[in-house]
């Protein structure tokens, strides 16, 4: 399974990854709609990404979360009832919600963000 | 066979309301829609408020519970059906109770309420009586309501709900879109019948049941010859309420999900064990009702402690009774095999046990046997018997048995002493079959007291002291002898001694936060009003204070959980687009609370005399009880009354303590009535009604006769 990994020490908080993600996912350049998040801090930036741990799968009351063939955890929007329990219970805080949508969204390990990262602060890793 | 079919236009919920309700009369198979007016929304909000208002208009002061004009109203509320905030799928059921002859209200989970709402209705009124058993089906996607003759031979809820879920679901995937309301065989023969509301557990692939337990609503349901109500709605989403501000609701919900995720394990373990987490805590504080509320603890409590139940709860995952309930108090023991009765040897699912069941079916009747409690729990639920009433009335019977008021001859051979699990189970099976002593027991404590006095020559003072009922309803499972505020929390209620209005034992007795009469009166004003609000909205009480923010203890009023109160204000405003604050929240409740009080008065009750409680709830009735806490009671005589217990007999000490405690209760009653804006006789004043905007002519007409 290919998982998005991070190396905050290399991150320069250019936010290119977030913009690429939201554009790809929601056709809109809007960091609040990205499936990963970069937060600037006094030290290195905080990078929030999904580890594909699957805790959310068991939390979901309607079994709308499951692993695809690649082992990646996916939200099945049609089944989802928008309770956002997965958002509250994600150990990485990497399940997201935005007022424009009634379903949560998350990283699907597509790797597009990695391509635009100028420093290698995020990378794909085979787990 | 379909007796009547009604087609309706599908609609859209606007800011929490459909603005119409569904009325069904089973005497002539009328089905019609009614407008939910602005007046109703302003004064009664929804849920129990709507239920009480419809019932008020349906009955007269002479109406009895089994008259056709009595109604069962099921309503949810403007917030119900959201999926983001834990505990938001509740239905409120209102009817004239066969136990109290007054309006009863019961708060229940399961999917029926939200699906009724998504199908287009803010309430369902059921009036009249069918000739033969009927099933009522609402298809919320096609806009069809049908009354059909029942062909179901099964008599108990776990089977009825399963069969009807199978029948009305298109396939396995669709089962979660069906909810069934039913009761069991004991509702035909007792006055303590309950209603089971189903939800489909997709992980277990099984139908689960939640109970509208209190006050005999299931008995009314069967009297109307309703076998079941079924609703089917496909397409649940998180935004069907068309909230004014969905984002606000989402964020408020996620905040609480996070809080539960981080803190539940450290606080109440609701996700792991549910409400049963407090069994051993109650025992430790001498509050666990034991042997008909004689004692507050027992050496064998460890046999029914929460870890024993946790070991039996076989699911790996927490589950809620509506989507989005991350507090997930619902629990189930799978593959339980009953040792007695019609389902002996079959594998069944037992929902629970909740704390009330463990106490009522366990310590209060002396059954310190985990599987015994589970078996009683299973049969109570599927037979449609309220576990609380069953536990409390069986405890009463057992004390009468041990005191010679009852014997084997009178009970038809049942040796109903404390701890006799087999006899308790057989009593329950008799209730289901409508046979033997079970039929008498099923009448409830109030009527049993009359029978025992009149027919068995029991000492009226004794049975009235130990029979733990008030207004006709059996007490729920907390020992309140040592907490005056909780005595008020039970006694000064609208529907009877149920702790859902006020649970003040810890504030009062353990933490001593409300020492004066004024403090207690304030608590007995605020908390009943605050908790009433859940019933107006279609919400559950548990996510309010069974989880608290980490910094709660540093807030100005920790007992109120200020941050969670604000959550509720935000939810209401988020749905409706209004702008209420925490004070208006209380006023919304006050309107309905006072209305219910006046409804009680209209039915011939609801006055001070009806708020008195049996002495067992206030202090030691027997020497055995006095001696079990002699140190505490002697100390009170010395410190509070300036008496010298050394030179008094136990009887003298008991009499002095009783006089004192009964006076305390009267003083508390005065203080609470004053705080609530009622006369000394417990009647809401016209000034109070004006202040609340509830000075509507038909209410004034009722109260003015009593002022």
GROMACS .gro file of C-alpha atoms in nm, chain B residues 212-567:
model
  356
  339UNK     CA    1  -4.037   0.385   2.536
  340UNK     CA    2  -4.065   0.225   2.873
  341UNK     CA    3  -4.256   0.426   3.121
  342UNK     CA    4  -4.621   0.455   3.202
  343UNK     CA    5  -4.795   0.180   3.007
  344UNK     CA    6  -4.789   0.328   2.657
  345UNK     CA    7  -4.764  -0.024   2.511
  346UNK     CA    8  -5.083  -0.116   2.694
  347UNK     CA    9  -5.266   0.169   2.517
  348UNK     CA   10  -5.111   0.059   2.185
  349UNK     CA   11  -5.257  -0.290   2.221
  350UNK     CA   12  -5.588  -0.155   2.347
  351UNK     CA   13  -5.609   0.021   2.011
  352UNK     CA   14  -5.534  -0.316   1.849
  353UNK     CA   15  -5.221  -0.189   1.683
  354UNK     CA   16  -4.982  -0.470   1.611
  355UNK     CA   17  -4.711  -0.250   1.470
  356UNK     CA   18  -4.619   0.074   1.302
  357UNK     CA   19  -4.370   0.052   1.020
  358UNK     CA   20  -4.192   0.335   0.845
  359UNK     CA   21  -3.960   0.300   0.549
  360UNK     CA   22  -3.740   0.582   0.426
  361UNK     CA   23  -3.450   0.547   0.188
  362UNK     CA   24  -3.202   0.828   0.144
  363UNK     CA   25  -3.093   0.946   0.486
  364UNK     CA   26  -2.836   1.224   0.461
  365UNK     CA   27  -2.694   1.465   0.710
  366UNK     CA   28  -2.870   1.771   0.572
  367UNK     CA   29  -3.233   1.665   0.533
  368UNK     CA   30  -3.346   1.913   0.798
  369UNK     CA   31  -3.245   2.195   0.563
  370UNK     CA   32  -3.088   2.380   0.849
  371UNK     CA   33  -3.042   2.753   0.843
  372UNK     CA   34  -2.671   2.699   0.909
  373UNK     CA   35  -2.558   2.343   0.845
  374UNK     CA   36  -2.192   2.429   0.898
  375UNK     CA   37  -2.262   2.543   1.251
  376UNK     CA   38  -2.430   2.212   1.326
  377UNK     CA   39  -2.145   2.014   1.170
  378UNK     CA   40  -1.882   2.198   1.370
  379UNK     CA   41  -2.075   2.167   1.695
  380UNK     CA   42  -2.111   1.795   1.635
  381UNK     CA   43  -1.747   1.738   1.547
  382UNK     CA   44  -1.642   1.926   1.860
  383UNK     CA   45  -1.839   1.684   2.075
  384UNK     CA   46  -1.724   1.379   1.878
  385UNK     CA   47  -1.367   1.487   1.949
  386UNK     CA   48  -1.441   1.540   2.317
  387UNK     CA   49  -1.592   1.193   2.343
  388UNK     CA   50  -1.300   1.041   2.153
  389UNK     CA   51  -1.048   1.191   2.392
  390UNK     CA   52  -1.231   1.181   2.725
  391UNK     CA   53  -1.494   0.906   2.741
  392UNK     CA   54  -1.251   0.638   2.850
  393UNK     CA   55  -1.133   0.861   3.134
  394UNK     CA   56  -1.484   0.968   3.233
  395UNK     CA   57  -1.790   0.744   3.210
  396UNK     CA   58  -1.691   0.471   2.965
  397UNK     CA   59  -2.022   0.509   2.786
  398UNK     CA   60  -1.876   0.365   2.467
  399UNK     CA   61  -1.744   0.062   2.648
  400UNK     CA   62  -2.018  -0.028   2.893
  401UNK     CA   63  -2.296   0.233   2.864
  402UNK     CA   64  -2.506   0.349   3.155
  403UNK     CA   65  -2.429   0.031   3.351
  404UNK     CA   66  -2.098   0.195   3.437
  405UNK     CA   67  -2.251   0.334   3.755
  406UNK     CA   68  -2.370   0.012   3.922
  407UNK     CA   69  -2.073  -0.020   4.155
  408UNK     CA   70  -2.052   0.357   4.204
  409UNK     CA   71  -2.411   0.363   4.327
  410UNK     CA   72  -2.333   0.075   4.560
  411UNK     CA   73  -2.026   0.251   4.690
  412UNK     CA   74  -2.227   0.564   4.778
  413UNK     CA   75  -2.506   0.360   4.936
  414UNK     CA   76  -2.747   0.463   4.661
  415UNK     CA   77  -2.813   0.135   4.479
  416UNK     CA   78  -3.173   0.034   4.551
  417UNK     CA   79  -3.156  -0.299   4.723
  418UNK     CA   80  -3.443  -0.515   4.849
  419UNK     CA   81  -3.720  -0.272   4.762
  420UNK     CA   82  -3.515   0.037   4.845
  421UNK     CA   83  -3.450  -0.074   5.200
  422UNK     CA   84  -3.075  -0.052   5.156
  423UNK     CA   85  -2.832   0.124   4.926
  424UNK     CA   86  -2.567  -0.142   4.887
  425UNK     CA   87  -2.511  -0.515   4.913
  426UNK     CA   88  -2.217  -0.746   4.964
  427UNK     CA   89  -2.297  -0.928   4.639
  428UNK     CA   90  -2.309  -0.624   4.411
  429UNK     CA   91  -1.978  -0.729   4.260
  430UNK     CA   92  -2.165  -1.014   4.091
  431UNK     CA   93  -2.361  -0.764   3.881
  432UNK     CA   94  -2.092  -0.496   3.849
  433UNK     CA   95  -2.024  -0.331   3.516
  434UNK     CA   96  -1.719  -0.545   3.435
  435UNK     CA   97  -1.934  -0.858   3.463
  436UNK     CA   98  -2.173  -0.715   3.205
  437UNK     CA   99  -1.890  -0.584   2.992
  438UNK     CA  100  -1.757  -0.936   2.966
  439UNK     CA  101  -2.095  -1.049   2.831
  440UNK     CA  102  -2.139  -0.763   2.586
  441UNK     CA  103  -1.994  -0.941   2.289
  442UNK     CA  104  -1.977  -0.676   2.023
  443UNK     CA  105  -1.635  -0.538   1.955
  444UNK     CA  106  -1.768  -0.198   1.861
  445UNK     CA  107  -1.976   0.068   2.030
  446UNK     CA  108  -2.312   0.143   1.869
  447UNK     CA  109  -2.569   0.417   1.889
  448UNK     CA  110  -2.945   0.416   1.846
  449UNK     CA  111  -2.930   0.685   1.577
  450UNK     CA  112  -2.664   0.783   1.327
  451UNK     CA  113  -2.389   1.000   1.459
  452UNK     CA  114  -2.420   0.908   1.823
  453UNK     CA  115  -2.058   0.874   1.914
  454UNK     CA  116  -2.145   0.841   2.282
  455UNK     CA  117  -2.287   0.503   2.181
  456UNK     CA  118  -2.443   0.385   2.505
  457UNK     CA  119  -2.639   0.111   2.323
  458UNK     CA  120  -2.504  -0.230   2.411
  459UNK     CA  121  -2.603  -0.584   2.331
  460UNK     CA  122  -2.523  -0.931   2.448
  461UNK     CA  123  -2.530  -1.160   2.144
  462UNK     CA  124  -2.611  -1.528   2.145
  463UNK     CA  125  -2.771  -1.516   2.486
  464UNK     CA  126  -2.960  -1.836   2.564
  465UNK     CA  127  -3.259  -1.798   2.799
  466UNK     CA  128  -3.304  -2.081   3.050
  467UNK     CA  129  -3.682  -2.039   3.086
  468UNK     CA  130  -3.995  -1.940   2.899
  469UNK     CA  131  -4.106  -1.971   2.537
  470UNK     CA  132  -3.764  -1.882   2.395
  471UNK     CA  133  -3.574  -2.119   2.622
  472UNK     CA  134  -3.269  -2.259   2.446
  473UNK     CA  135  -3.284  -2.018   2.152
  474UNK     CA  136  -3.004  -1.775   2.080
  475UNK     CA  137  -3.126  -1.419   2.126
  476UNK     CA  138  -2.983  -1.068   2.145
  477UNK     CA  139  -3.033  -0.882   2.472
  478UNK     CA  140  -3.016  -0.508   2.445
  479UNK     CA  141  -2.855  -0.355   2.744
  480UNK     CA  142  -2.843  -0.387   3.026
  481UNK     CA  143  -2.875  -0.025   3.109
  482UNK     CA  144  -2.815   0.085   3.465
  483UNK     CA  145  -3.186   0.096   3.547
  484UNK     CA  146  -3.227  -0.265   3.442
  485UNK     CA  147  -2.927  -0.388   3.633
  486UNK     CA  148  -3.055  -0.217   3.947
  487UNK     CA  149  -3.427  -0.289   3.902
  488UNK     CA  150  -3.390  -0.647   3.784
  489UNK     CA  151  -3.084  -0.706   4.000
  490UNK     CA  152  -3.019  -0.553   4.340
  491UNK     CA  153  -3.370  -0.421   4.402
  492UNK     CA  154  -3.519  -0.769   4.382
  493UNK     CA  155  -3.208  -0.931   4.525
  494UNK     CA  156  -3.104  -1.107   4.204
  495UNK     CA  157  -2.726  -1.075   4.214
  496UNK     CA  158  -2.685  -1.290   3.908
  497UNK     CA  159  -2.566  -1.137   3.583
  498UNK     CA  160  -2.734  -1.384   3.350
  499UNK     CA  161  -3.051  -1.370   3.557
  500UNK     CA  162  -3.062  -0.994   3.506
  501UNK     CA  163  -3.001  -1.041   3.133
  502UNK     CA  164  -3.277  -1.299   3.102
  503UNK     CA  165  -3.526  -1.078   3.286
  504UNK     CA  166  -3.412  -0.790   3.065
  505UNK     CA  167  -3.466  -0.989   2.747
  506UNK     CA  168  -3.813  -1.104   2.844
  507UNK     CA  169  -3.923  -0.764   2.973
  508UNK     CA  170  -3.825  -0.608   2.641
  509UNK     CA  171  -3.974  -0.864   2.409
  510UNK     CA  172  -4.292  -0.910   2.618
  511UNK     CA  173  -4.326  -0.532   2.624
  512UNK     CA  174  -4.288  -0.483   2.998
  513UNK     CA  175  -4.126  -0.171   3.143
  514UNK     CA  176  -3.816  -0.298   3.321
  515UNK     CA  177  -3.828  -0.020   3.579
  516UNK     CA  178  -4.189  -0.082   3.676
  517UNK     CA  179  -4.128  -0.457   3.674
  518UNK     CA  180  -3.825  -0.430   3.902
  519UNK     CA  181  -3.989  -0.192   4.144
  520UNK     CA  182  -4.323  -0.373   4.162
  521UNK     CA  183  -4.154  -0.710   4.202
  522UNK     CA  184  -3.942  -0.566   4.484
  523UNK     CA  185  -4.265  -0.448   4.650
  524UNK     CA  186  -4.423  -0.791   4.607
  525UNK     CA  187  -4.114  -0.957   4.754
  526UNK     CA  188  -4.118  -0.739   5.062
  527UNK     CA  189  -4.490  -0.811   5.105
  528UNK     CA  190  -4.414  -1.181   5.066
  529UNK     CA  191  -4.141  -1.174   5.327
  530UNK     CA  192  -4.375  -0.988   5.562
  531UNK     CA  193  -4.655  -1.240   5.532
  532UNK     CA  194  -4.891  -1.013   5.339
  533UNK     CA  195  -4.853  -1.258   5.055
  534UNK     CA  196  -4.794  -1.629   5.072
  535UNK     CA  197  -4.770  -1.922   4.832
  536UNK     CA  198  -5.143  -1.963   4.828
  537UNK     CA  199  -5.202  -1.605   4.719
  538UNK     CA  200  -4.927  -1.611   4.460
  539UNK     CA  201  -5.034  -1.942   4.314
  540UNK     CA  202  -4.722  -2.118   4.434
  541UNK     CA  203  -4.461  -1.855   4.351
  542UNK     CA  204  -4.215  -1.814   4.635
  543UNK     CA  205  -4.147  -1.449   4.580
  544UNK     CA  206  -3.876  -1.381   4.834
  545UNK     CA  207  -3.583  -1.152   4.756
  546UNK     CA  208  -3.333  -1.317   4.529
  547UNK     CA  209  -3.563  -1.581   4.384
  548UNK     CA  210  -3.475  -1.539   4.019
  549UNK     CA  211  -3.688  -1.833   3.903
  550UNK     CA  212  -3.999  -1.692   4.072
  551UNK     CA  213  -3.936  -1.346   3.926
  552UNK     CA  214  -3.902  -1.496   3.578
  553UNK     CA  215  -4.217  -1.701   3.621
  554UNK     CA  216  -4.403  -1.389   3.737
  555UNK     CA  217  -4.294  -1.224   3.414
  556UNK     CA  218  -4.402  -1.522   3.202
  557UNK     CA  219  -4.740  -1.511   3.376
  558UNK     CA  220  -4.772  -1.145   3.280
  559UNK     CA  221  -4.712  -1.243   2.919
  560UNK     CA  222  -4.968  -1.525   2.936
  561UNK     CA  223  -5.217  -1.317   3.133
  562UNK     CA  224  -5.232  -1.579   3.405
  563UNK     CA  225  -5.217  -1.620   3.778
  564UNK     CA  226  -5.050  -1.375   4.012
  565UNK     CA  227  -4.877  -1.216   3.712
  566UNK     CA  228  -5.208  -1.055   3.622
  567UNK     CA  229  -5.230  -0.889   3.963
  568UNK     CA  230  -4.866  -0.784   3.954
  569UNK     CA  231  -4.919  -0.633   3.609
  570UNK     CA  232  -5.166  -0.385   3.754
  571UNK     CA  233  -4.880  -0.196   3.915
  572UNK     CA  234  -4.809  -0.106   4.276
  573UNK     CA  235  -5.091   0.144   4.324
  574UNK     CA  236  -5.362  -0.109   4.245
  575UNK     CA  237  -5.181  -0.391   4.423
  576UNK     CA  238  -5.177  -0.183   4.740
  577UNK     CA  239  -5.556  -0.152   4.722
  578UNK     CA  240  -5.596  -0.525   4.664
  579UNK     CA  241  -5.357  -0.622   4.941
  580UNK     CA  242  -5.532  -0.391   5.187
  581UNK     CA  243  -5.889  -0.478   5.089
  582UNK     CA  244  -5.856  -0.844   5.012
  583UNK     CA  245  -5.554  -0.965   5.206
  584UNK     CA  246  -5.598  -0.746   5.514
  585UNK     CA  247  -5.259  -0.580   5.480
  586UNK     CA  248  -5.175  -0.290   5.713
  587UNK     CA  249  -5.249   0.018   5.499
  588UNK     CA  250  -4.980   0.227   5.668
  589UNK     CA  251  -4.714  -0.032   5.597
  590UNK     CA  252  -4.796  -0.097   5.231
  591UNK     CA  253  -4.838   0.273   5.163
  592UNK     CA  254  -4.499   0.337   5.320
  593UNK     CA  255  -4.314   0.069   5.125
  594UNK     CA  256  -4.496   0.076   4.792
  595UNK     CA  257  -4.256   0.276   4.581
  596UNK     CA  258  -4.497   0.448   4.347
  597UNK     CA  259  -4.623   0.801   4.317
  598UNK     CA  260  -4.902   0.928   4.091
  599UNK     CA  261  -4.942   0.558   4.005
  600UNK     CA  262  -4.599   0.525   3.845
  601UNK     CA  263  -4.328   0.306   3.994
  602UNK     CA  264  -4.009   0.482   4.109
  603UNK     CA  265  -3.701   0.447   3.895
  604UNK     CA  266  -3.388   0.298   4.042
  605UNK     CA  267  -3.217   0.541   4.276
  606UNK     CA  268  -3.226   0.541   4.651
  607UNK     CA  269  -3.315   0.894   4.753
  608UNK     CA  270  -3.359   0.858   5.129
  609UNK     CA  271  -3.051   1.060   5.208
  610UNK     CA  272  -3.099   1.327   4.943
  611UNK     CA  273  -3.384   1.568   5.003
  612UNK     CA  274  -3.327   1.732   4.665
  613UNK     CA  275  -3.365   1.398   4.489
  614UNK     CA  276  -3.684   1.328   4.685
  615UNK     CA  277  -3.806   1.647   4.522
  616UNK     CA  278  -3.653   1.533   4.194
  617UNK     CA  279  -3.881   1.233   4.209
  618UNK     CA  280  -4.183   1.377   4.383
  619UNK     CA  281  -4.225   1.722   4.231
  620UNK     CA  282  -4.251   1.593   3.876
  621UNK     CA  283  -4.518   1.600   3.611
  622UNK     CA  284  -4.540   1.236   3.510
  623UNK     CA  285  -4.432   1.060   3.826
  624UNK     CA  286  -4.110   0.948   3.996
  625UNK     CA  287  -3.875   0.918   3.702
  626UNK     CA  288  -3.528   1.064   3.725
  627UNK     CA  289  -3.537   1.221   3.379
  628UNK     CA  290  -3.653   1.553   3.526
  629UNK     CA  291  -3.384   1.592   3.786
  630UNK     CA  292  -3.100   1.378   3.908
  631UNK     CA  293  -2.952   1.570   4.195
  632UNK     CA  294  -2.822   1.300   4.428
  633UNK     CA  295  -2.457   1.371   4.368
  634UNK     CA  296  -2.492   1.749   4.371
  635UNK     CA  297  -2.693   1.730   4.689
  636UNK     CA  298  -2.571   1.440   4.893
  637UNK     CA  299  -2.221   1.364   4.774
  638UNK     CA  300  -2.089   1.707   4.674
  639UNK     CA  301  -2.311   1.921   4.902
  640UNK     CA  302  -2.344   2.188   4.633
  641UNK     CA  303  -2.705   2.283   4.709
  642UNK     CA  304  -2.727   2.304   5.089
  643UNK     CA  305  -3.018   2.545   5.144
  644UNK     CA  306  -3.385   2.511   5.052
  645UNK     CA  307  -3.338   2.799   4.807
  646UNK     CA  308  -3.044   2.621   4.642
  647UNK     CA  309  -3.241   2.301   4.613
  648UNK     CA  310  -3.545   2.488   4.481
  649UNK     CA  311  -3.331   2.659   4.219
  650UNK     CA  312  -3.194   2.320   4.113
  651UNK     CA  313  -3.546   2.176   4.108
  652UNK     CA  314  -3.647   2.460   3.884
  653UNK     CA  315  -3.351   2.476   3.649
  654UNK     CA  316  -3.277   2.108   3.588
  655UNK     CA  317  -3.634   1.988   3.521
  656UNK     CA  318  -3.676   2.278   3.279
  657UNK     CA  319  -3.342   2.218   3.111
  658UNK     CA  320  -3.407   1.847   3.077
  659UNK     CA  321  -3.760   1.906   2.947
  660UNK     CA  322  -3.596   2.078   2.651
  661UNK     CA  323  -3.444   1.752   2.523
  662UNK     CA  324  -3.798   1.619   2.488
  663UNK     CA  325  -3.906   1.922   2.286
  664UNK     CA  326  -3.620   1.879   2.040
  665UNK     CA  327  -3.597   1.503   1.989
  666UNK     CA  328  -3.270   1.480   2.178
  667UNK     CA  329  -3.113   1.245   2.428
  668UNK     CA  330  -3.000   1.370   2.766
  669UNK     CA  331  -2.683   1.161   2.794
  670UNK     CA  332  -2.449   1.364   2.570
  671UNK     CA  333  -2.523   1.667   2.789
  672UNK     CA  334  -2.355   1.544   3.106
  673UNK     CA  335  -2.232   1.190   3.061
  674UNK     CA  336  -1.935   1.347   2.891
  675UNK     CA  337  -1.800   1.685   2.997
  676UNK     CA  338  -1.532   1.916   2.854
  677UNK     CA  339  -1.194   1.885   3.019
  678UNK     CA  340  -1.213   2.235   3.168
  679UNK     CA  341  -1.571   2.201   3.289
  680UNK     CA  342  -1.483   2.198   3.655
  681UNK     CA  343  -1.330   2.545   3.621
  682UNK     CA  344  -1.646   2.701   3.480
  683UNK     CA  345  -1.887   2.913   3.684
  684UNK     CA  346  -2.155   2.644   3.700
  685UNK     CA  347  -2.000   2.300   3.646
  686UNK     CA  348  -2.324   2.111   3.718
  687UNK     CA  349  -2.491   2.277   3.420
  688UNK     CA  350  -2.203   2.198   3.180
  689UNK     CA  351  -2.207   2.552   3.034
  690UNK     CA  352  -2.023   2.462   2.713
  691UNK     CA  353  -2.274   2.190   2.632
  692UNK     CA  354  -2.566   2.421   2.706
  693UNK     CA  355  -2.416   2.657   2.448
  694UNK     CA  356  -2.387   2.365   2.205
   0.00000   0.00000   0.00000
